[in-house]
Coordinates of C-alpha atoms in Angstrom, one line a residue:
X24 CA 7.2 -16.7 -13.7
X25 CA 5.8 -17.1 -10.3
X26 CA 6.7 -20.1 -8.0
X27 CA 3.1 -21.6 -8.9
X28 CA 3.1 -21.6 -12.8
X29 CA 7.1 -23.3 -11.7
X30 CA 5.7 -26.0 -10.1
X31 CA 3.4 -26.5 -12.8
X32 CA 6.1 -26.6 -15.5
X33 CA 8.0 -28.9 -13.3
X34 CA 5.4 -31.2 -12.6
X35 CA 4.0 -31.4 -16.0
X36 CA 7.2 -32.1 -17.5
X37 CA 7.8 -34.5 -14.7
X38 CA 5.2 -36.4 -14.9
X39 CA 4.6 -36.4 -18.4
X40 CA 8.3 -38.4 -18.0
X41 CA 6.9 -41.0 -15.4
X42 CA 3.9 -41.8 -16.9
X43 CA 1.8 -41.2 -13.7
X44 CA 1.8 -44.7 -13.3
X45 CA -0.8 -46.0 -10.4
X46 CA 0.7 -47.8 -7.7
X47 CA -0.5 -51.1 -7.0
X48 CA -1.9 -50.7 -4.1
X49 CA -4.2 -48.3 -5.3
X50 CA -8.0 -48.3 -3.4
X51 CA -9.8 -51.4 -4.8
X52 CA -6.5 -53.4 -5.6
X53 CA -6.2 -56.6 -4.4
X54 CA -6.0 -57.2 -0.4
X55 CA -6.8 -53.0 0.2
X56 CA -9.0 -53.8 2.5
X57 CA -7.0 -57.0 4.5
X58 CA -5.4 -56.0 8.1
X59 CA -1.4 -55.1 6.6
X60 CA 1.5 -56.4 9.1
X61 CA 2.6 -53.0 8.9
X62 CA 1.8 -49.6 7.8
X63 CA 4.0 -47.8 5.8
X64 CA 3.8 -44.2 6.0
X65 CA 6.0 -42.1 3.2
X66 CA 7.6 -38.6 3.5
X67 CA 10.0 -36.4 2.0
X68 CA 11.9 -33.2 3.7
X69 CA 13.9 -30.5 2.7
X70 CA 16.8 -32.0 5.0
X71 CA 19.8 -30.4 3.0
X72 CA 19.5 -27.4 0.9
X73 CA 17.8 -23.5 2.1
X74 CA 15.1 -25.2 4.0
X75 CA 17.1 -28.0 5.9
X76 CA 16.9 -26.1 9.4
X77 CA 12.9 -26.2 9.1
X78 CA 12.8 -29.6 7.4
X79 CA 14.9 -31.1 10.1
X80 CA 12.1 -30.0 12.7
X81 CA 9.3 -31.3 10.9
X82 CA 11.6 -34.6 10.7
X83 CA 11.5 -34.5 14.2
X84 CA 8.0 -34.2 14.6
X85 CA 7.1 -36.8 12.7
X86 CA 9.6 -39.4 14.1
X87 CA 8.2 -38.4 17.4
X88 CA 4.3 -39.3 16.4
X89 CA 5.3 -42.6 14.7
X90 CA 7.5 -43.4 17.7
X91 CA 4.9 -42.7 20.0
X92 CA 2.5 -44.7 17.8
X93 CA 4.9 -47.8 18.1
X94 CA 5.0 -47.3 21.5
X95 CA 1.3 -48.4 22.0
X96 CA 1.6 -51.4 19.3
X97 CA 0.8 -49.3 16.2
X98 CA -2.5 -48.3 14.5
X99 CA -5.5 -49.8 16.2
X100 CA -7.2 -51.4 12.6
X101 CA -10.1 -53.0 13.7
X102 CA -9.1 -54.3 16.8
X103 CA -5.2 -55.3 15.7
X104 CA -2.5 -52.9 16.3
X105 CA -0.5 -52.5 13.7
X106 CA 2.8 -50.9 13.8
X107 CA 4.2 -48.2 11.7
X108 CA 6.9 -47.1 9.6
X109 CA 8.3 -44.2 8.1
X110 CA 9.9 -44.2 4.9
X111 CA 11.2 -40.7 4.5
X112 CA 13.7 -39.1 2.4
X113 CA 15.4 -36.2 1.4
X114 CA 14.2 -33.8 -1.5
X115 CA 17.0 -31.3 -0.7
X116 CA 14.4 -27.9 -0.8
X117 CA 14.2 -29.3 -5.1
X118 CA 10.6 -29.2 -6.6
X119 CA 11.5 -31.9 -9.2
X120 CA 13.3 -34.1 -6.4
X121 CA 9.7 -33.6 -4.2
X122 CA 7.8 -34.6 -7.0
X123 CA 10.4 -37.9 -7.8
X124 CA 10.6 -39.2 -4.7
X125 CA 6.7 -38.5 -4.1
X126 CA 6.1 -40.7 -7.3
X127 CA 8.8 -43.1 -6.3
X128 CA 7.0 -43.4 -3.1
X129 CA 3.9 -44.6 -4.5
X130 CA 4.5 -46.1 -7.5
X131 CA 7.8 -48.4 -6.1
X132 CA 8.1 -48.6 -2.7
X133 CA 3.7 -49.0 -2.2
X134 CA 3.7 -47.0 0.8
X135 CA -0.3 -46.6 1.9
X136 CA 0.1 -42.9 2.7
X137 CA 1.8 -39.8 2.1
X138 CA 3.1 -36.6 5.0
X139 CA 4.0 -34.1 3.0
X140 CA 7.2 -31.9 2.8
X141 CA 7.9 -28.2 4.2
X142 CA 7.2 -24.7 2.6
X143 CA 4.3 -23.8 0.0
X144 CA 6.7 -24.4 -3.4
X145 CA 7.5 -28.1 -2.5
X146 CA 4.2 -28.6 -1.2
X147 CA 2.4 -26.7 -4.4
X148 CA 4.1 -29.4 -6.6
X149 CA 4.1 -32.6 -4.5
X150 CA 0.4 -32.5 -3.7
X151 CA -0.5 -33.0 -7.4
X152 CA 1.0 -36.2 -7.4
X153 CA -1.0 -37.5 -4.6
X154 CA -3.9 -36.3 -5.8
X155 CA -2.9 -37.4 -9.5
X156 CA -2.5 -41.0 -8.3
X157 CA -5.1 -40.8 -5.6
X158 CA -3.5 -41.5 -1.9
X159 CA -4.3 -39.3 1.0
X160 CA -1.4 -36.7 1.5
X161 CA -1.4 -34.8 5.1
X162 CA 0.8 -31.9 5.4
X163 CA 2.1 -29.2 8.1
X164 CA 3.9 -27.5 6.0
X165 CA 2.1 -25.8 3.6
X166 CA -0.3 -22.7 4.5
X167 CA -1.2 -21.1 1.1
X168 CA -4.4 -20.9 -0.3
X169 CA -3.7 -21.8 -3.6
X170 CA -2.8 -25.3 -2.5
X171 CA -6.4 -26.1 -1.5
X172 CA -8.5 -24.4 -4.3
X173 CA -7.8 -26.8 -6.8
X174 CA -10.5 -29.0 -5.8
X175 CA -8.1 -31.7 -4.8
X176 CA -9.7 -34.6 -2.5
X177 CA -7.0 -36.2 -1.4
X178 CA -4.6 -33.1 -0.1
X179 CA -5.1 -31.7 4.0
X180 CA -3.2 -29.3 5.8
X181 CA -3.1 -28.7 8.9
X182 CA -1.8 -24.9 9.0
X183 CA -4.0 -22.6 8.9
X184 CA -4.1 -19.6 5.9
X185 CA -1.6 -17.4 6.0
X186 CA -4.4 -14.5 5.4
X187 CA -5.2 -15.1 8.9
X188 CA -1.8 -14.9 10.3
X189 CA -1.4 -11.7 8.4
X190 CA -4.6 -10.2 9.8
X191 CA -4.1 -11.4 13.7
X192 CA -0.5 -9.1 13.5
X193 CA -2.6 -6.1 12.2
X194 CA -5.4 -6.7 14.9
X195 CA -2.9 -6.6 17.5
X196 CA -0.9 -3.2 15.5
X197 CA -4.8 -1.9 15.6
X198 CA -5.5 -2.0 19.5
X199 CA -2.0 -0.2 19.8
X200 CA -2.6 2.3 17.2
X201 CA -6.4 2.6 19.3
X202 CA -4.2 3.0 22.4
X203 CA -2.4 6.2 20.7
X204 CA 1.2 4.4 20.9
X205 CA 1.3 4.1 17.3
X206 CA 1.0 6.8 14.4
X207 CA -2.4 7.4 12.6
X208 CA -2.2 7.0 10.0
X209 CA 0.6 4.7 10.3
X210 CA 2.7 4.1 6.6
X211 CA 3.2 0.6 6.1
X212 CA 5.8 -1.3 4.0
X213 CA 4.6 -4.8 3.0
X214 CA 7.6 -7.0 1.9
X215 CA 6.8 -10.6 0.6
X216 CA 8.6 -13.7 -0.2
X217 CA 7.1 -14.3 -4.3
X218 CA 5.1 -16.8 -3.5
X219 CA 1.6 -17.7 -2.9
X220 CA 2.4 -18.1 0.9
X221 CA 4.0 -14.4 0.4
X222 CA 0.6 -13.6 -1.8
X223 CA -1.5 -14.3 0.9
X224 CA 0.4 -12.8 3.9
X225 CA 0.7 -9.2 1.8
X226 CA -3.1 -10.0 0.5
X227 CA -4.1 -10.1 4.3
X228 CA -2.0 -7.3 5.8
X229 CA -3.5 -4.4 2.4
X230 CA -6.9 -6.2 2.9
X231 CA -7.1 -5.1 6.6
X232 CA -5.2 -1.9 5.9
X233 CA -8.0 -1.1 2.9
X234 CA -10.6 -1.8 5.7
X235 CA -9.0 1.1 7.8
X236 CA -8.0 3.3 4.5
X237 CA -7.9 6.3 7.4
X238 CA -5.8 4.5 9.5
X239 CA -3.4 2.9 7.3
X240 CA -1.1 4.1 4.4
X241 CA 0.4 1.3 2.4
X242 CA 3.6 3.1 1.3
X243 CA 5.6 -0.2 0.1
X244 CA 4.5 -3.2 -1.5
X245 CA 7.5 -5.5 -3.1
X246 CA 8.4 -9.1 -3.1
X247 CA 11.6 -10.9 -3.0
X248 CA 12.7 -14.0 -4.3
X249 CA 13.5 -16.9 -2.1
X250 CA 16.8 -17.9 -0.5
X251 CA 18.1 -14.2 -1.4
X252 CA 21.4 -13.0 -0.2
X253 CA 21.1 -9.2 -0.3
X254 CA 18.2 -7.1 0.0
X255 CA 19.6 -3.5 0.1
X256 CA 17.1 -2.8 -2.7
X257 CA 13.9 -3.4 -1.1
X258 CA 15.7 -2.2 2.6
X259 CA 16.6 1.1 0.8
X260 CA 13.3 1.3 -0.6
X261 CA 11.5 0.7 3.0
X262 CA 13.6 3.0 4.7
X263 CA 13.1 5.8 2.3
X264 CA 9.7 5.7 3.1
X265 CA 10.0 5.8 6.5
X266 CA 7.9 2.9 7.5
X267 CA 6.0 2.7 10.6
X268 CA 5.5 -0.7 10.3
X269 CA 7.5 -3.4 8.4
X270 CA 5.4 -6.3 7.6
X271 CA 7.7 -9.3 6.0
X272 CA 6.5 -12.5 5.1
X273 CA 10.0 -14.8 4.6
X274 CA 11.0 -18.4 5.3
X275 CA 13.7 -18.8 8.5
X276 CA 16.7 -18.2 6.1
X277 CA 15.7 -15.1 4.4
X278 CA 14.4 -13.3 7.6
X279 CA 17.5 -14.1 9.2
X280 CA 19.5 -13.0 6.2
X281 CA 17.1 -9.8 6.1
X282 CA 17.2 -9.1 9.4
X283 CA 21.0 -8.9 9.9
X284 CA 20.7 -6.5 7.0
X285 CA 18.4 -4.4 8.3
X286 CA 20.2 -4.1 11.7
X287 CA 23.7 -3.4 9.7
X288 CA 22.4 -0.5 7.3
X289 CA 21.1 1.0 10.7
X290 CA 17.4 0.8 10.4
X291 CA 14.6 0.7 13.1
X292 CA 11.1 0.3 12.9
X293 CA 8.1 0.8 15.5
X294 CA 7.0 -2.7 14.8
X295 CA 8.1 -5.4 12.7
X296 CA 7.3 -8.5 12.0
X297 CA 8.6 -11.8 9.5
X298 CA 5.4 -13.5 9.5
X299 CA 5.7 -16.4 11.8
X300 CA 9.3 -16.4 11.7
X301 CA 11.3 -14.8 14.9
X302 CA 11.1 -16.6 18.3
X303 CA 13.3 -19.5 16.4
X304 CA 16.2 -20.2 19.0
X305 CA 18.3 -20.4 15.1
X306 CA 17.2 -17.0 15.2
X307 CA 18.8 -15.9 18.5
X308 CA 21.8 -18.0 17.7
X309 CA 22.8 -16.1 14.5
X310 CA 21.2 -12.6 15.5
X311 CA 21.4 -12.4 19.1
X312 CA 19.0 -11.6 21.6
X313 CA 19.9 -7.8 21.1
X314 CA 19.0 -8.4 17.1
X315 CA 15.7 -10.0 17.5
X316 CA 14.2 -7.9 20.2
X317 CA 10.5 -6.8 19.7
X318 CA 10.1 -8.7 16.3
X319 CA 6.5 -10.2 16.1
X320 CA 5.3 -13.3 15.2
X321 CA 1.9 -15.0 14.6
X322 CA 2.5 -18.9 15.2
X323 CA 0.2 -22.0 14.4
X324 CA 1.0 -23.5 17.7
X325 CA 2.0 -22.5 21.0
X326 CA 3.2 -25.1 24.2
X327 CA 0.2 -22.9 26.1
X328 CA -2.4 -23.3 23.9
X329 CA -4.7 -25.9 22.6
X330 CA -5.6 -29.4 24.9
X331 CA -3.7 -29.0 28.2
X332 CA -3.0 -32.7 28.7
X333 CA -1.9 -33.5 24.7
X334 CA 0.4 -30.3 25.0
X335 CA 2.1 -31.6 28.4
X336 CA 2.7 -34.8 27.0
X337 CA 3.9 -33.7 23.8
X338 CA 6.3 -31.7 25.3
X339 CA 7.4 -34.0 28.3
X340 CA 8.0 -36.5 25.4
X341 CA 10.0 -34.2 23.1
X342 CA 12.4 -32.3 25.3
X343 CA 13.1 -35.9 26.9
X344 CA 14.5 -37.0 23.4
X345 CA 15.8 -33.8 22.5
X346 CA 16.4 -31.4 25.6
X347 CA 14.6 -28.2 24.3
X348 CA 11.5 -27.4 23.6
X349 CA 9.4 -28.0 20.6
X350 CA 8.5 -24.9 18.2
X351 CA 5.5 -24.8 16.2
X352 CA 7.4 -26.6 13.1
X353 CA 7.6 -30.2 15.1
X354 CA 4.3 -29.5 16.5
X355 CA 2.8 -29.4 13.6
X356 CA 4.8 -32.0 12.0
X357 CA 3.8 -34.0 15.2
X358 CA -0.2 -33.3 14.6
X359 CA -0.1 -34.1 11.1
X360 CA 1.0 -37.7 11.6
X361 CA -1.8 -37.8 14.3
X362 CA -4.0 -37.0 12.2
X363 CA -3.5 -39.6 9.5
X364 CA -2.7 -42.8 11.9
X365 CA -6.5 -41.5 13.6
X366 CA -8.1 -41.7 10.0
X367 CA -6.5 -45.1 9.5
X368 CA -8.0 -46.2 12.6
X369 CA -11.0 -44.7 12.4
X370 CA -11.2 -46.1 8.4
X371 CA -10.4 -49.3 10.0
X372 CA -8.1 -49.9 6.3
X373 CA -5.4 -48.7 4.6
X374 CA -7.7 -48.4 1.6
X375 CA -6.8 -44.9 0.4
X376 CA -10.3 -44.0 -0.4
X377 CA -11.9 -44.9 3.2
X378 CA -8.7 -42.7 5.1
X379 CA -9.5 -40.2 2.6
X380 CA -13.1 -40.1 3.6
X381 CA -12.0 -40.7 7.0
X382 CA -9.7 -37.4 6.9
X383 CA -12.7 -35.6 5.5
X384 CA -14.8 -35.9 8.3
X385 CA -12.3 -35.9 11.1
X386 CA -12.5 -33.7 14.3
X387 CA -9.8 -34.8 16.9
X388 CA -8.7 -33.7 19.9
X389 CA -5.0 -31.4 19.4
X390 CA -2.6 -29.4 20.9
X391 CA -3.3 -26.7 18.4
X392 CA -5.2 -23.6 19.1
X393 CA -8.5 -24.5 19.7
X394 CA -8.0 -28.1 20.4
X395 CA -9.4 -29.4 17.9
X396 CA -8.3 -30.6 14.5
X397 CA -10.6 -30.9 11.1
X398 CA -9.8 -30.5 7.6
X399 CA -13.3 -28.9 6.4
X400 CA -14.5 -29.3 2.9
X401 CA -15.5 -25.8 2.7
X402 CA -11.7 -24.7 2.8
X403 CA -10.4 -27.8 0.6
X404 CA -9.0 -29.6 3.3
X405 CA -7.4 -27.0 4.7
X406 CA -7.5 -26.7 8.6
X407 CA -8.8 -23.3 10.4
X408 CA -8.0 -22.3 14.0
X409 CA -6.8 -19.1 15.9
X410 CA -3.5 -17.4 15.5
X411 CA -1.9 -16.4 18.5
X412 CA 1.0 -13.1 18.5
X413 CA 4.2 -13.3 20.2
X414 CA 6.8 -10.8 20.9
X415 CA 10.2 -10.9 21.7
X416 CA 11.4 -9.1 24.8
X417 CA 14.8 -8.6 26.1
X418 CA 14.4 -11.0 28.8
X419 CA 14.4 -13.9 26.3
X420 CA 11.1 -14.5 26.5
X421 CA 8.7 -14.5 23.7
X422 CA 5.0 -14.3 25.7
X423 CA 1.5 -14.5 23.9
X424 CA 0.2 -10.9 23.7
X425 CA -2.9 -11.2 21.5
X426 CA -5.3 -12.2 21.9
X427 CA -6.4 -10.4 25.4
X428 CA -7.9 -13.1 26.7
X429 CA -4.9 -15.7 26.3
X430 CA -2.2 -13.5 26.5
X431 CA 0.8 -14.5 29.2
X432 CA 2.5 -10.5 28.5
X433 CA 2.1 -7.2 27.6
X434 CA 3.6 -6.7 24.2
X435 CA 5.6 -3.4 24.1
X436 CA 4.8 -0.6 20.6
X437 CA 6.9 1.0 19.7
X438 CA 9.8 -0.7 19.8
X439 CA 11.9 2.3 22.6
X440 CA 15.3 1.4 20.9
X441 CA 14.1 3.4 17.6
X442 CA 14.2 7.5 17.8
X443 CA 11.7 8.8 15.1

């Protein structure tokens, strides 16, 4: 069973239990429309369990925007600020607990709005119960597909597809197999977390290698399942065939549990990559410098990229509280809050239908790629912007090396530590 048709069992059985009973507050209840003293704003992380290290980011990116927010008075609804809170708890990396507390959320504590959790199998599962009862859900943390071709209305993400983040890497591996530094035709291995997050990163990397069938020689396609604790199988399997290029899609714990593996059976590859995982300073921590040299990563958000003047106040702002600097999982956590308390203003309500519509037609200035932030129709609320490749080099430095024209270093292929 894959972690979709999970979710589904889950939440069927879940909900099936609660009734799907509609909150209250529901659009066209009594007083939707009146100015509220406050705005309540509900969430659930994965703070404990296999996720905790990413759902503690996203924590801190949202804490950051309502703080912010605060800061100014609150939401500007029709001329009155009005100041926000955050209601957020922990559903411990559990689909069930996402979907309880998401129901819990709405149904008992009346909250006007929903940020969603981290990682595509939460996120897969908690979405149907915002949609189910009708409130606007806003998420960073979920980049698959399959999330937003369900024809849900209510549901936005503000990561872009995976597909995408897949292809960037090969467009990057492409100009350097051009360049003669890598083999042609180079054997691939595609490795994927089983689920659709995993689907889409090994559907873009065999899409692009298909496209280039002379170029390209998928020797390995396998998936693993999440929060694994040894993958000699698959490593043995990649190394028999003598990958040029290891393309992983994994969550931080397993490509840091997979990576250590790979580095204690021996192995070396020209180029790898985890997806968007590898510049994670939990990375260097448990790895070291010398263990995540050269990995790629394609990220949603980068402190050089998108508006100049958001970015250098998001920034100033974070490492002031917290005396490092943000990765892309805050920043995104950061932009989705944004993005709601904008809609909210810009609905001029906290009736869930006009923040809905309101989310629907947004375009905002953001410190994403781009700068710009919409959730178009056309993709089911899903946001689209540019990837952007990083490498790690030695120095511990992880510059932008794709595209050309934005790039702040020279990536380096092959990686000279492996003799082929």
């Amino acid at each position: 069973m894959t972690s979709t048709s999970r979710a589904f069992a889950v939440l069927t059985a879940l909900l099936l239990v609660a009734g799907c009973a509609p909150s209250q507050r529901e659009s066209g209840g009594s007083g939707a429309d009146d100015v509220p003293e406050k705005i309540v704003i509900g969430a659930t992380l994965p703070l404990t369990g296999a996720e905790s290290k990413s759902g503690g980011r996203f924590k801190q990116g949202y804490e950051l925007a309502v703080e912010l927010e605060n800061a100014d008075g609150g939401i500007d609804v029709r001329g009155t600020k009005v100041p926000v809170e955050l209601k957020l708890l922990d559903d411990t990396t559990d689909q069930a607990k996402a979907i309880n507390l998401a129901q819990r959320l709405i149904t008992q504590d009346g909250v006007h709005a929903l940020l969603g959790t981290y990682s595509t199998a939460l996120i897969e599962a908690q979405s149907t119960v915002a949609e189910q009862n009708k409130i606007p859900y806003v998420n960073g943390g979920g980049a698959a597909t399959s999330i937003y071709g369900k024809g849900f209305t209510y549901v936005f993400g503000a990561l872009a597809p995976v597909r995408n983040l897949a292809t960037t890497e090969m467009e990057w591996i492409n100009a350097q197999q051009a360049a003669g530094k890598l083999p042609k035709p180079a054997k691939v291995a595609v490795v994927w977390e089983n689920t659709s997050h995993g689907e889409d990163f090994a559907e873009g990397v065999k899409g692009f290698a298909g496209a280039h069938a002379t170029d390209y020689q998928v020797v390995v396609d396998e998936s693993f399942a999440l929060d694994g604790k040894d993958f000699s199988a698959i490593l043995s399997t990649v190394r028999s065939a003598d990958a040029d290029l290891v393309m992983v899609d994994a969550h931080l714990p397993d490509f840091i549990t997979m990576q250590r593996q790979f580095i204690s059976s021996g192995m070396c590859a020209p180029v790898i990559t985890y997806g968007a995982r590898g510049s994670e300073a939990d990375a260097r921590t448990a790895l070291g410098q010398d263990g995540i040299n050269y990995i790629l990563s394609a990220v949603w958000w980068n402190k050089q990229l998108g508006n100049t003047a958001l970015n250098s106040a998001f920034i100033k702002e974070f490492t002031s509280r917290h005396g490092t600097d943000p990765e892309w999982y805050q920043a995104l956590g950061y932009e989705a809050a944004r993005s709601l308390f904008t809609a909210i203003s810009t609905a001029g309500s906290v009736d869930r239908t006009k923040v809905r519509d309101a989310l629907a037609t947004l375009t905002m200035d953001s410190i994403l790629p781009g700068g710009k932030l919409s959730y178009p129709a056309a993709s089911g609320g899903q946001a689209s912007y540019p990837f952007v490749v990083q490498q790690n080099l030695p120095d511990g430095s992880s510059p932008i090396i794709y595209p050309a024209d934005i790039a702040t270093g020279a990536g380096v292929a092959p990686n000279p530590g492996c003799k082929r």
